[in-house]
Coordinates of C-alpha atoms in Angstrom, one line a residue:
X30 CA 98.6 71.2 103.0
X31 CA 99.5 73.8 105.6
X32 CA 100.6 77.4 105.4
X33 CA 103.3 78.2 108.0
X34 CA 104.0 81.7 109.3
X35 CA 100.3 82.8 109.2
X36 CA 99.1 81.7 112.6
X37 CA 101.0 84.2 114.7
X38 CA 99.2 87.2 116.0
X39 CA 102.1 89.4 115.0
X40 CA 102.4 90.7 111.5
X41 CA 106.0 91.4 110.4
X42 CA 106.9 93.8 107.6
X43 CA 107.8 92.3 104.3
X44 CA 111.4 91.1 104.5
X45 CA 114.0 92.7 102.4
X46 CA 116.6 90.5 100.7
X47 CA 120.0 91.5 99.4
X48 CA 118.7 92.2 95.9
X49 CA 115.9 94.5 97.1
X50 CA 118.3 96.3 99.4
X51 CA 120.8 96.8 96.5
X52 CA 118.0 98.2 94.3
X53 CA 116.8 100.6 97.0
X54 CA 120.4 101.8 97.7
X55 CA 120.9 102.4 94.0
X56 CA 117.6 104.3 93.7
X57 CA 118.4 106.4 96.7
X58 CA 121.9 107.2 95.4
X59 CA 120.5 108.3 92.1
X60 CA 117.9 110.4 93.9
X61 CA 120.5 112.2 96.1
X62 CA 122.5 113.1 93.0
X63 CA 119.4 114.2 91.1
X64 CA 118.3 116.6 93.9
X65 CA 121.7 117.8 94.9
X66 CA 123.8 118.2 91.7
X67 CA 122.8 121.9 91.0
X68 CA 124.5 122.9 94.3
X69 CA 127.8 121.7 92.9
X70 CA 127.3 122.7 89.3
X71 CA 129.2 125.7 87.8
X72 CA 127.4 128.9 86.8
X73 CA 128.1 128.2 83.1
X74 CA 127.0 124.5 83.1
X75 CA 123.8 125.3 81.3
X76 CA 122.0 122.4 83.1
X77 CA 118.6 122.5 84.7
X78 CA 116.3 120.2 86.6
X79 CA 113.6 120.6 83.9
X80 CA 116.1 118.9 81.5
X81 CA 117.2 116.1 83.8
X82 CA 113.6 115.1 85.0
X83 CA 112.9 112.9 81.9
X84 CA 116.1 111.0 82.5
X85 CA 115.4 110.6 86.2
X86 CA 111.9 109.3 85.4
X87 CA 113.2 106.9 82.8
X88 CA 115.7 105.5 85.4
X89 CA 113.2 105.5 88.3
X90 CA 110.4 103.3 86.7
X91 CA 112.6 100.2 85.9
X92 CA 114.3 100.5 89.2
X93 CA 110.9 100.5 91.0
X94 CA 110.0 97.4 89.1
X95 CA 113.3 95.9 90.1
X96 CA 112.6 96.5 93.7
X97 CA 109.2 94.7 93.4
X98 CA 110.7 91.8 91.5
X99 CA 113.5 91.5 94.0
X100 CA 111.0 91.4 96.9
X101 CA 109.0 88.8 95.1
X102 CA 112.1 86.7 94.6
X103 CA 113.5 87.2 98.1
X104 CA 110.3 87.1 100.1
X105 CA 107.9 85.0 98.0
X106 CA 105.3 87.7 97.5
X107 CA 102.6 86.9 95.1
X108 CA 99.7 88.6 93.3
X109 CA 97.9 89.4 96.6
X110 CA 100.8 91.6 97.6
X111 CA 100.7 93.4 94.2
X112 CA 97.0 93.8 94.6
X113 CA 97.4 95.4 98.0
X114 CA 100.0 97.7 96.6
X115 CA 97.5 98.8 93.9
X116 CA 94.6 99.3 96.4
X117 CA 96.7 101.4 98.8
X118 CA 98.2 103.4 96.0
X119 CA 94.6 104.1 94.7
X120 CA 93.4 105.2 98.1
X121 CA 96.4 107.4 98.6
X122 CA 96.0 109.0 95.2
X123 CA 92.3 109.7 96.0
X124 CA 93.1 111.2 99.4
X125 CA 95.6 113.7 98.1
X126 CA 93.2 116.0 96.2
X127 CA 91.0 116.3 99.3
X128 CA 93.4 118.8 100.9
X129 CA 96.0 119.7 98.3
X130 CA 96.1 123.4 97.7
X131 CA 94.7 124.3 101.2
X132 CA 97.5 125.2 103.6
X133 CA 99.4 122.0 102.8
X134 CA 96.7 119.8 104.2
X135 CA 97.4 116.5 102.5
X136 CA 95.8 113.5 104.2
X137 CA 97.6 110.9 102.1
X138 CA 100.8 111.4 104.2
X139 CA 99.4 109.6 107.3
X140 CA 98.4 106.6 105.1
X141 CA 101.9 106.4 103.8
X142 CA 103.3 106.4 107.4
X143 CA 101.0 103.6 108.5
X144 CA 101.4 101.5 105.4
X145 CA 105.2 101.8 105.5
X146 CA 105.2 100.8 109.1
X147 CA 103.1 97.7 108.5
X148 CA 104.5 96.5 105.2
X149 CA 108.2 97.5 105.6
X150 CA 110.6 99.9 104.0
X151 CA 110.9 98.2 100.5
X152 CA 107.1 97.9 100.1
X153 CA 106.7 101.4 101.5
X154 CA 109.2 103.0 99.0
X155 CA 107.4 101.4 96.1
X156 CA 104.0 102.4 97.5
X157 CA 105.0 106.0 98.1
X158 CA 106.4 106.4 94.6
X159 CA 103.5 104.6 92.8
X160 CA 101.0 106.6 94.9
X161 CA 102.5 109.9 93.9
X162 CA 102.6 108.8 90.2
X163 CA 98.9 107.8 90.3
X164 CA 98.0 111.1 92.1
X165 CA 99.8 113.1 89.4
X166 CA 97.8 111.3 86.7
X167 CA 94.6 111.8 88.6
X168 CA 95.0 115.5 89.3
X169 CA 96.8 116.4 86.1
X170 CA 100.0 117.2 88.0
X171 CA 102.3 115.6 85.5
X172 CA 105.5 117.7 85.0
X173 CA 109.2 117.8 85.5
X174 CA 108.6 117.8 89.2
X175 CA 106.8 114.4 89.2
X176 CA 109.9 112.1 89.5
X177 CA 111.2 114.2 92.3
X178 CA 107.9 113.9 94.1
X179 CA 107.9 110.2 93.6
X180 CA 111.4 109.9 95.1
X181 CA 110.5 112.1 98.1
X182 CA 107.3 110.2 98.9
X183 CA 109.1 106.9 98.5
X184 CA 111.7 108.0 101.1
X185 CA 108.9 109.3 103.3
X186 CA 107.1 105.9 103.4
X187 CA 110.3 103.9 103.5
X188 CA 111.4 105.9 106.6
X189 CA 108.3 104.7 108.5
X190 CA 109.2 101.1 107.6
X191 CA 112.7 101.6 109.1
X192 CA 111.4 102.7 112.5
X193 CA 112.4 100.4 115.4
X194 CA 110.4 97.5 116.8
X195 CA 108.3 96.6 113.8
X196 CA 107.3 93.2 115.1
X197 CA 107.3 94.0 118.9
X198 CA 106.2 97.6 119.6
X199 CA 102.4 98.1 119.8
X200 CA 99.9 100.3 121.4
X201 CA 100.3 103.9 122.4
X202 CA 104.0 103.9 122.2
X203 CA 104.0 102.8 118.6
X204 CA 101.3 105.3 117.7
X205 CA 103.2 108.1 119.3
X206 CA 106.4 107.2 117.5
X207 CA 104.5 107.1 114.2
X208 CA 102.9 110.5 114.9
X209 CA 106.2 112.1 115.8
X210 CA 107.8 110.6 112.7
X211 CA 105.0 111.8 110.5
X212 CA 105.3 115.3 111.9
X213 CA 109.0 115.5 111.4
X214 CA 109.1 113.7 108.1
X215 CA 106.4 116.0 106.7
X216 CA 108.8 118.9 107.1
X217 CA 111.6 116.8 105.6
X218 CA 109.5 116.0 102.5
X219 CA 108.8 119.7 102.0
X220 CA 112.4 120.6 102.5
X221 CA 113.6 118.1 99.9
X222 CA 111.0 119.2 97.4
X223 CA 112.1 122.8 98.1
X224 CA 115.6 121.9 97.0
X225 CA 114.1 121.0 93.6
X226 CA 111.9 124.1 93.2
X227 CA 114.4 126.5 94.6
X228 CA 116.9 125.7 91.8
X229 CA 114.3 125.8 89.0
X230 CA 112.2 128.9 89.8
X231 CA 114.1 131.0 92.3
X232 CA 112.2 133.9 94.0
X233 CA 112.7 137.5 93.1
X234 CA 114.6 138.4 96.3
X235 CA 118.3 138.0 95.7
X236 CA 118.9 137.3 99.4
X237 CA 117.2 133.9 99.1
X238 CA 117.7 133.0 95.4
X239 CA 119.8 130.1 94.2
X240 CA 123.1 131.3 92.7
X241 CA 124.7 128.6 90.5
X242 CA 128.4 128.4 91.0
X243 CA 128.4 130.1 94.4
X244 CA 130.1 128.4 97.4
X245 CA 128.0 125.6 98.8
X246 CA 127.8 127.1 102.3
X247 CA 126.4 130.4 100.9
X248 CA 123.8 128.6 98.9
X249 CA 122.7 126.5 101.9
X250 CA 122.2 129.6 104.0
X251 CA 120.0 131.1 101.2
X252 CA 118.2 127.8 101.0
X253 CA 117.3 127.8 104.7
X254 CA 116.0 131.3 104.3
X255 CA 114.0 130.3 101.2
X256 CA 112.3 127.4 103.1
X257 CA 111.4 129.7 106.0
X258 CA 110.0 132.4 103.8
X259 CA 108.1 130.3 101.3
X260 CA 107.0 126.9 102.6
X261 CA 107.2 126.8 106.4
X262 CA 103.5 127.5 106.9
X263 CA 102.6 124.9 104.2
X264 CA 104.8 122.3 105.7
X265 CA 103.4 123.0 109.2
X266 CA 99.9 122.3 108.0
X267 CA 100.9 119.0 106.4
X268 CA 102.8 118.0 109.5
X269 CA 100.0 118.9 111.9
X270 CA 97.3 117.1 109.9
X271 CA 99.6 114.0 109.7
X272 CA 100.1 114.1 113.4
X273 CA 96.4 114.5 114.2
X274 CA 95.2 111.8 111.8
X275 CA 97.8 109.3 113.1
X276 CA 96.8 109.9 116.7
X277 CA 93.1 109.8 116.1
X278 CA 92.5 107.0 113.5
X279 CA 96.0 105.5 113.3
X280 CA 95.3 102.6 115.7
X281 CA 92.2 101.5 113.8
X282 CA 94.0 101.7 110.4
X283 CA 97.0 99.9 111.7
X284 CA 94.8 97.0 112.9
X285 CA 93.1 96.9 109.5
X286 CA 96.3 96.8 107.6
X287 CA 97.8 94.1 109.8
X288 CA 94.6 92.0 109.5
X289 CA 94.7 92.4 105.7
X290 CA 98.3 91.4 105.6
X291 CA 97.8 88.3 107.8
X292 CA 94.9 87.2 105.6
X293 CA 96.9 87.8 102.5
X294 CA 99.5 85.4 104.1
X295 CA 102.5 87.4 102.8
X296 CA 105.7 85.2 103.0
X297 CA 103.7 82.1 103.9
X298 CA 105.5 78.9 103.4
X299 CA 103.2 76.4 101.7
X300 CA 104.1 72.8 102.3
X301 CA 102.4 69.5 101.6
X302 CA 102.1 67.0 104.4
X303 CA 102.3 63.3 103.8
X304 CA 99.0 61.3 104.1
X305 CA 98.0 60.6 107.6
X306 CA 100.0 63.4 109.2

């Protein structure tokens, strides 16, 4: 018996088949609508994010399972892949409380960048979402914001898996690319989550508050002012820590993740040779 595809020194991300891609597109479309609909809702709609969060969570969980099932069917993943997903999610959930609440220093973000890079966008999206879910259970941070955090972290890790040269680019160039991505995407994560918080608990200052029913352009100007006034320093701390950790320990962790992936033999084709061959 021989396992093909495991002898190469290069470790490729988990391949996405058409079913997994369709599931990810559907989840992302639902997420965009979930985050953005208040900007288009009328002043007398009576709707609120706190009311749609349970529905979003109810839709998100089966779709995440669908992505995993699709990847298993398309790429031949087995229990070892699911086990790695569980281990990385547990590590990420344990890392988050180490810095949360202190100037936005959240070390879990750099782990999501590196894991998404090694394991691919589909695996990264599921990992980011599951990690945020586990973190919420661990820290008692369960609330209407949780499904939005799960989506945002899923996109964050998925973006790392979509970066160019996943099976060719190595060394300093790859590390620098991941560090820059982590820095920029940390701001993007904060901005997306601000879009949720801004429409739920607007600040007292009318100049940066969300006004339901106002023209989209006016609300976007207020939103940019809101981000600058309330979370820019927090996002900067998160981005800086992600950058530093990626540049300092990223190379070692990338090697460890790729070594674990090779040993797990993801996507290995097992064949049986005839006697004497």
